[in-house]
């Protein structure tokens, strides 16, 4: 009955929302910054735009990255050229950025300000573990640091946007445009928290549940797992990398607009770290079912800031032709069908509808 109710409520919310793009009354471009624009991220976001899941009139995208990241961005350039995608441009930042100067004026500060002024919103994608040094903790044996300069660049960008406890005298860029849209997905949410002075749980199974083996984790209640640990026991490439589980949302206004109601939608997660202490002015918007893991955050002063720990963006959730297995003995199944059968797919559509609305209604001041 709960699944049916969720489906009915969310169907009413999103009814007819994809028949046409959200119209921007101003003919000017709406500019979105995509941070870490790998071929994979560009492909999935372009899919969302093509399918009108993200629906913004006159959208242009600037993919922003740092030259010291480990990824080869010539792959992104070739992808855009081969697909003839003209509304997305790439911008490399090569100014020096170090762990020691993330939370202060640095060589990237003017670039952050320039990008902010000429855009309407920014989206930070998922990725690998954050270096614990940037939130002043020792490094767990289970933390894997693989792309430090990406983290320095993104954490500093989010600090410049939102401010943080580390430097209370700094004036955040969003003070100039409080309705500016800032979304962070998975790592993006974690970086948002760390950038504003928060801290991290470096491994959920060991620190939260006192579990020390994969087998113990797989015996947990499904809603207490946050990635697919079957992958630790097999090289089966047909398995989902992440895990489907329910979350608790006391009220959904920040996610899907003005509707206020409690929901327990099914979501897809792929992480082993989580927020511990909240950063400056951040608030909890959703938790795991057992209330031990923060699943979404918002901001006290800036209404269009949203961090979500789960993934609403993957093409494997929206394309019914893409199928994987939850466990080795299962049949292949589309993430789309898993969400649909639970009554939670419309929730994912509504997240992107609200993102599109926020982005479209931004002030057009790009002076």
Coordinates of C-alpha atoms in Angstrom, one line a residue:
X1 CA 0.0 0.0 0.0
X2 CA 2.9 2.4 0.8
X3 CA 4.5 1.9 -2.6
X4 CA 1.1 2.5 -4.3
X5 CA 0.6 5.7 -2.3
X6 CA 4.1 7.0 -3.1
X7 CA 3.5 6.3 -6.8
X8 CA 0.1 8.1 -6.8
X9 CA 1.4 11.2 -4.9
X10 CA 4.4 11.6 -7.1
X11 CA 2.5 10.9 -10.3
X12 CA 0.3 13.8 -9.5
X13 CA 3.3 16.1 -8.8
X14 CA 5.0 15.4 -12.1
X15 CA 1.9 15.0 -14.2
X16 CA 2.5 16.8 -17.5
X17 CA 5.8 18.3 -16.4
X18 CA 7.7 16.9 -19.4
X19 CA 5.4 17.9 -22.1
X20 CA 7.4 21.0 -22.8
X21 CA 10.5 22.7 -21.4
X22 CA 10.3 25.1 -18.5
X23 CA 10.1 28.5 -20.2
X24 CA 12.5 31.2 -19.3
X25 CA 10.7 34.5 -19.8
X26 CA 14.1 36.2 -20.6
X27 CA 15.6 35.1 -24.0
X28 CA 19.1 35.2 -22.5
X29 CA 20.9 31.9 -22.1
X30 CA 20.7 30.0 -18.8
X31 CA 24.2 28.9 -18.0
X32 CA 25.0 25.8 -15.9
X33 CA 28.4 24.9 -14.7
X34 CA 29.2 21.2 -14.6
X35 CA 32.2 20.4 -12.5
X36 CA 34.3 17.4 -13.5
X37 CA 32.9 17.1 -17.0
X38 CA 34.3 13.6 -17.9
X39 CA 32.9 11.8 -21.0
X40 CA 30.8 9.7 -18.7
X41 CA 29.3 12.7 -16.9
X42 CA 28.7 14.6 -20.1
X43 CA 27.0 11.7 -21.7
X44 CA 24.6 11.1 -18.8
X45 CA 23.7 14.8 -18.5
X46 CA 23.2 15.1 -22.2
X47 CA 20.9 12.1 -22.0
X48 CA 18.9 13.9 -19.2
X49 CA 18.6 17.0 -21.4
X50 CA 17.7 15.1 -24.6
X51 CA 14.9 13.1 -22.7
X52 CA 13.6 16.4 -21.2
X53 CA 14.3 15.0 -17.7
X54 CA 16.3 18.2 -17.3
X55 CA 14.2 20.7 -19.1
X56 CA 15.6 24.3 -19.3
X57 CA 15.0 26.7 -22.2
X58 CA 18.1 28.2 -23.8
X59 CA 20.5 26.1 -21.7
X60 CA 24.2 26.4 -22.2
X61 CA 26.7 24.4 -20.2
X62 CA 30.3 25.1 -19.2
X63 CA 32.2 22.0 -18.1
X64 CA 34.8 23.2 -15.6
X65 CA 37.9 21.2 -14.4
X66 CA 41.4 21.6 -13.1
X67 CA 44.4 20.8 -15.2
X68 CA 46.0 18.7 -12.4
X69 CA 43.1 16.2 -12.2
X70 CA 44.0 12.6 -13.2
X71 CA 41.4 12.4 -15.9
X72 CA 42.3 12.9 -19.6
X73 CA 39.9 15.6 -20.7
X74 CA 40.8 15.1 -24.4
X75 CA 38.3 12.2 -24.1
X76 CA 35.5 14.8 -23.2
X77 CA 36.5 17.0 -26.2
X78 CA 36.4 14.1 -28.6
X79 CA 33.0 13.0 -27.2
X80 CA 31.5 16.5 -27.7
X81 CA 33.0 16.7 -31.2
X82 CA 31.8 13.2 -32.3
X83 CA 28.3 13.8 -30.9
X84 CA 28.1 17.3 -32.3
X85 CA 27.0 18.7 -29.0
X86 CA 27.3 22.4 -29.3
X87 CA 25.6 23.7 -26.1
X88 CA 28.4 22.3 -23.9
X89 CA 31.8 24.0 -23.8
X90 CA 34.8 23.0 -21.6
X91 CA 37.0 25.3 -19.5
X92 CA 40.2 24.2 -18.0
X93 CA 41.6 26.0 -14.9
X94 CA 45.4 25.7 -14.5
X95 CA 46.1 28.1 -11.6
X96 CA 47.8 26.4 -8.7
X97 CA 45.6 25.0 -5.9
X98 CA 46.9 23.3 -2.8
X99 CA 45.4 21.8 0.4
X100 CA 46.9 24.6 2.4
X101 CA 45.0 27.4 0.7
X102 CA 41.6 25.9 -0.1
X103 CA 39.7 27.9 2.5
X104 CA 41.1 31.4 1.7
X105 CA 41.7 33.7 -1.2
X106 CA 43.9 31.8 -3.6
X107 CA 45.0 31.8 -7.3
X108 CA 41.7 30.3 -8.3
X109 CA 39.5 32.9 -6.4
X110 CA 39.1 35.3 -9.3
X111 CA 38.2 32.5 -11.7
X112 CA 35.6 31.1 -9.2
X113 CA 34.1 34.6 -9.0
X114 CA 34.0 35.1 -12.8
X115 CA 32.4 31.7 -13.3
X116 CA 29.8 32.4 -10.6
X117 CA 28.9 35.8 -12.1
X118 CA 28.3 34.5 -15.6
X119 CA 26.3 31.4 -14.6
X120 CA 22.9 30.6 -13.0
X121 CA 23.8 27.4 -11.2
X122 CA 26.4 24.7 -10.7
X123 CA 26.4 20.9 -10.3
X124 CA 29.0 18.8 -8.6
X125 CA 29.1 15.1 -9.5
X126 CA 30.1 12.0 -7.6
X127 CA 33.6 10.5 -7.4
X128 CA 36.3 9.0 -5.1
X129 CA 37.0 9.5 -1.4
X130 CA 38.0 13.0 -0.1
X131 CA 41.4 13.4 1.4
X132 CA 40.8 13.5 5.1
X133 CA 43.5 16.2 5.5
X134 CA 41.1 18.8 4.1
X135 CA 38.8 18.2 7.1
X136 CA 41.6 17.9 9.6
X137 CA 41.5 14.2 10.4
X138 CA 43.9 11.3 10.1
X139 CA 43.4 9.0 7.1
X140 CA 41.6 5.8 7.7
X141 CA 43.1 2.6 6.2
X142 CA 39.9 2.3 4.2
X143 CA 40.1 5.7 2.6
X144 CA 41.4 5.7 -0.9
X145 CA 42.7 9.0 -2.2
X146 CA 43.1 8.9 -6.0
X147 CA 42.5 12.4 -7.3
X148 CA 43.6 15.0 -4.8
X149 CA 43.7 18.1 -7.1
X150 CA 40.2 17.5 -8.1
X151 CA 39.2 17.6 -4.5
X152 CA 41.2 20.7 -3.7
X153 CA 39.7 22.5 -6.7
X154 CA 36.1 21.5 -5.9
X155 CA 36.3 22.0 -2.1
X156 CA 37.7 25.5 -2.7
X157 CA 35.1 26.3 -5.2
X158 CA 32.3 25.3 -2.8
X159 CA 34.0 27.2 0.0
X160 CA 34.1 30.4 -2.2
X161 CA 30.4 29.8 -3.0
X162 CA 29.0 29.0 0.5
X163 CA 31.7 30.1 3.0
X164 CA 32.7 27.9 6.0
X165 CA 33.7 27.6 9.6
X166 CA 37.3 27.5 8.6
X167 CA 37.3 31.2 7.7
X168 CA 34.4 33.1 9.3
X169 CA 35.5 36.4 7.9
X170 CA 35.2 35.3 4.3
X171 CA 32.1 36.6 2.4
X172 CA 30.5 33.9 0.3
X173 CA 29.8 34.5 -3.3
X174 CA 26.2 33.5 -2.8
X175 CA 25.6 36.6 -0.7
X176 CA 25.6 38.4 -4.0
X177 CA 23.0 36.1 -5.5
X178 CA 21.3 34.1 -2.7
X179 CA 19.0 32.2 -5.1
X180 CA 21.9 30.8 -7.2
X181 CA 21.5 27.1 -7.7
X182 CA 24.1 24.7 -6.2
X183 CA 23.5 21.0 -6.4
X184 CA 25.9 18.3 -5.2
X185 CA 25.5 14.6 -5.9
X186 CA 27.2 11.9 -3.7
X187 CA 30.8 13.2 -3.5
X188 CA 29.4 16.6 -4.4
X189 CA 27.3 16.6 -1.2
X190 CA 30.3 15.4 0.8
X191 CA 32.5 18.1 -0.6
X192 CA 29.8 20.7 0.1
X193 CA 29.8 19.6 3.7
X194 CA 33.6 19.6 4.1
X195 CA 34.0 22.9 2.3
X196 CA 31.7 24.6 4.8
X197 CA 33.6 23.1 7.8
X198 CA 32.0 19.8 8.3
X199 CA 33.6 16.4 8.8
X200 CA 33.2 12.8 7.4
X201 CA 32.6 9.2 8.5
X202 CA 35.4 7.5 6.5
X203 CA 33.8 4.1 6.4
X204 CA 30.1 3.4 7.1
X205 CA 30.2 -0.4 7.9
X206 CA 33.1 -0.2 10.3
X207 CA 32.5 3.1 12.0
X208 CA 28.7 3.1 12.2
X209 CA 27.7 -0.6 12.3
X210 CA 30.9 -2.1 13.7
X211 CA 31.1 -4.6 10.8
X212 CA 34.4 -5.9 9.6
X213 CA 33.7 -8.2 6.7
X214 CA 31.8 -8.1 3.4
X215 CA 29.8 -11.1 4.5
X216 CA 28.6 -9.3 7.6
X217 CA 27.5 -6.3 5.5
X218 CA 25.6 -8.5 3.1
X219 CA 23.6 -9.9 6.0
X220 CA 22.5 -6.4 7.1
X221 CA 19.1 -5.0 6.5
X222 CA 19.0 -3.8 2.9
X223 CA 18.2 -0.2 4.0
X224 CA 21.5 -0.1 5.9
X225 CA 23.7 -0.8 2.9
X226 CA 24.9 2.0 0.7
X227 CA 26.8 0.3 -2.1
X228 CA 26.7 -3.2 -3.7
X229 CA 29.2 -5.2 -1.6
X230 CA 28.6 -8.3 -3.8
X231 CA 31.2 -6.6 -6.1
X232 CA 33.8 -7.3 -3.4
X233 CA 33.3 -11.1 -3.8
X234 CA 33.1 -11.4 -7.6
X235 CA 34.4 -9.9 -10.8
X236 CA 30.9 -10.2 -12.4
X237 CA 30.6 -7.1 -14.6
X238 CA 26.9 -7.5 -14.8
X239 CA 26.3 -6.3 -11.2
X240 CA 25.1 -2.9 -10.3
X241 CA 27.9 -0.9 -8.7
X242 CA 25.5 0.6 -6.2
X243 CA 22.6 -0.5 -4.0
X244 CA 18.9 0.3 -3.9
X245 CA 17.5 1.3 -0.5
X246 CA 14.8 3.5 1.0
X247 CA 15.4 6.8 2.7
X248 CA 13.4 9.0 5.0
X249 CA 12.3 12.5 3.8
X250 CA 10.2 14.4 6.5
X251 CA 9.1 17.0 4.0
X252 CA 9.9 17.2 0.3
X253 CA 9.8 20.9 -0.5
X254 CA 13.5 21.3 -1.1
X255 CA 13.5 18.3 -3.4
X256 CA 10.4 18.7 -5.5
X257 CA 8.9 22.1 -4.8
X258 CA 6.1 23.2 -2.5
X259 CA 4.7 19.8 -1.7
X260 CA 5.1 19.0 2.0
X261 CA 4.7 15.3 3.0
X262 CA 6.7 12.5 4.4
X263 CA 8.1 10.0 1.8
X264 CA 10.3 6.9 1.9
X265 CA 11.4 6.6 -1.7
X266 CA 13.7 4.0 -3.0
X267 CA 17.0 5.5 -4.2
X268 CA 20.3 4.2 -5.6
X269 CA 23.5 4.8 -3.7
X270 CA 27.2 4.0 -4.2
X271 CA 29.3 5.2 -1.3
X272 CA 31.1 4.0 1.8
X273 CA 31.6 7.4 3.4
X274 CA 29.1 9.8 4.9
X275 CA 28.6 13.2 6.6
X276 CA 29.5 13.3 10.3
X277 CA 29.5 16.8 11.6
X278 CA 27.5 19.4 9.5
X279 CA 29.2 22.3 7.9
X280 CA 28.3 26.0 8.4
X281 CA 24.6 26.7 7.9
X282 CA 23.8 23.3 6.6
X283 CA 20.7 21.4 7.6
X284 CA 19.6 17.8 7.3
X285 CA 16.8 17.2 4.8
X286 CA 16.8 13.3 4.6
X287 CA 18.3 10.4 6.4
X288 CA 18.6 6.6 6.0
X289 CA 15.7 4.6 7.4
X290 CA 17.6 3.9 10.6
X291 CA 18.5 7.6 10.8
X292 CA 22.2 6.9 11.1
X293 CA 23.3 8.3 7.7
X294 CA 22.6 11.8 6.3
X295 CA 21.1 11.4 2.8
X296 CA 20.4 15.0 1.9
X297 CA 21.3 18.5 3.1
X298 CA 20.1 22.1 2.4
X299 CA 21.3 25.5 3.5
X300 CA 19.7 27.9 6.1
X301 CA 20.4 31.0 4.0
X302 CA 20.5 29.9 0.4
X303 CA 17.2 28.1 -0.6
X304 CA 18.5 26.6 -3.9
X305 CA 21.4 24.7 -2.4
X306 CA 20.9 21.0 -2.2
X307 CA 23.2 18.1 -1.6
X308 CA 22.0 14.5 -2.1
X309 CA 24.0 11.4 -1.2
X310 CA 22.2 9.1 -3.6
X311 CA 22.3 9.2 -7.4
X312 CA 19.2 10.4 -9.4
X313 CA 21.2 11.0 -12.6
X314 CA 22.5 7.7 -13.9
X315 CA 21.2 6.6 -17.4
X316 CA 20.9 3.1 -15.8
X317 CA 18.0 4.6 -13.8
X318 CA 16.2 6.2 -16.7
X319 CA 16.8 4.0 -19.7
X320 CA 14.9 0.7 -19.4
X321 CA 17.2 -0.9 -21.9
X322 CA 20.2 -0.8 -19.5
X323 CA 20.1 -3.8 -17.2
X324 CA 22.3 -5.2 -14.4
X325 CA 22.0 -7.7 -11.6
X326 CA 21.6 -6.8 -7.9
X327 CA 23.4 -10.0 -6.9
X328 CA 25.2 -12.8 -8.9
X329 CA 22.2 -15.2 -8.9
X330 CA 19.6 -12.6 -9.9
X331 CA 18.2 -12.0 -13.3
X332 CA 19.2 -8.9 -15.2
X333 CA 16.9 -5.9 -14.4
X334 CA 16.7 -2.3 -15.4
X335 CA 17.2 0.3 -12.6
X336 CA 14.2 2.1 -14.2
X337 CA 12.0 -1.0 -13.5
X338 CA 13.3 -1.4 -9.9
X339 CA 12.3 2.2 -9.1
X340 CA 9.1 2.0 -11.1
X341 CA 8.0 -1.1 -9.3
X342 CA 8.6 0.5 -5.9
X343 CA 6.6 3.6 -7.0
X344 CA 9.7 5.8 -6.7
X345 CA 10.7 6.6 -10.3
X346 CA 8.5 9.8 -10.4
X347 CA 10.3 11.0 -7.3
X348 CA 13.5 11.0 -9.4
X349 CA 11.8 12.8 -12.2
X350 CA 10.5 15.4 -9.7
X351 CA 14.0 16.1 -8.4
X352 CA 15.2 17.1 -11.9
X353 CA 12.0 19.0 -12.6
X354 CA 12.6 21.1 -9.4
X355 CA 16.3 21.5 -10.4
X356 CA 15.1 22.8 -13.8
X357 CA 12.7 25.2 -12.2
X358 CA 15.2 26.6 -9.9
X359 CA 17.7 27.1 -12.7
X360 CA 15.2 28.6 -15.1
X361 CA 13.9 31.2 -12.6
X362 CA 17.3 32.5 -11.6
X363 CA 18.0 36.2 -11.9
X364 CA 19.6 36.9 -15.3
X365 CA 22.1 39.3 -13.8
X366 CA 25.5 38.1 -15.1
X367 CA 27.4 41.3 -14.9

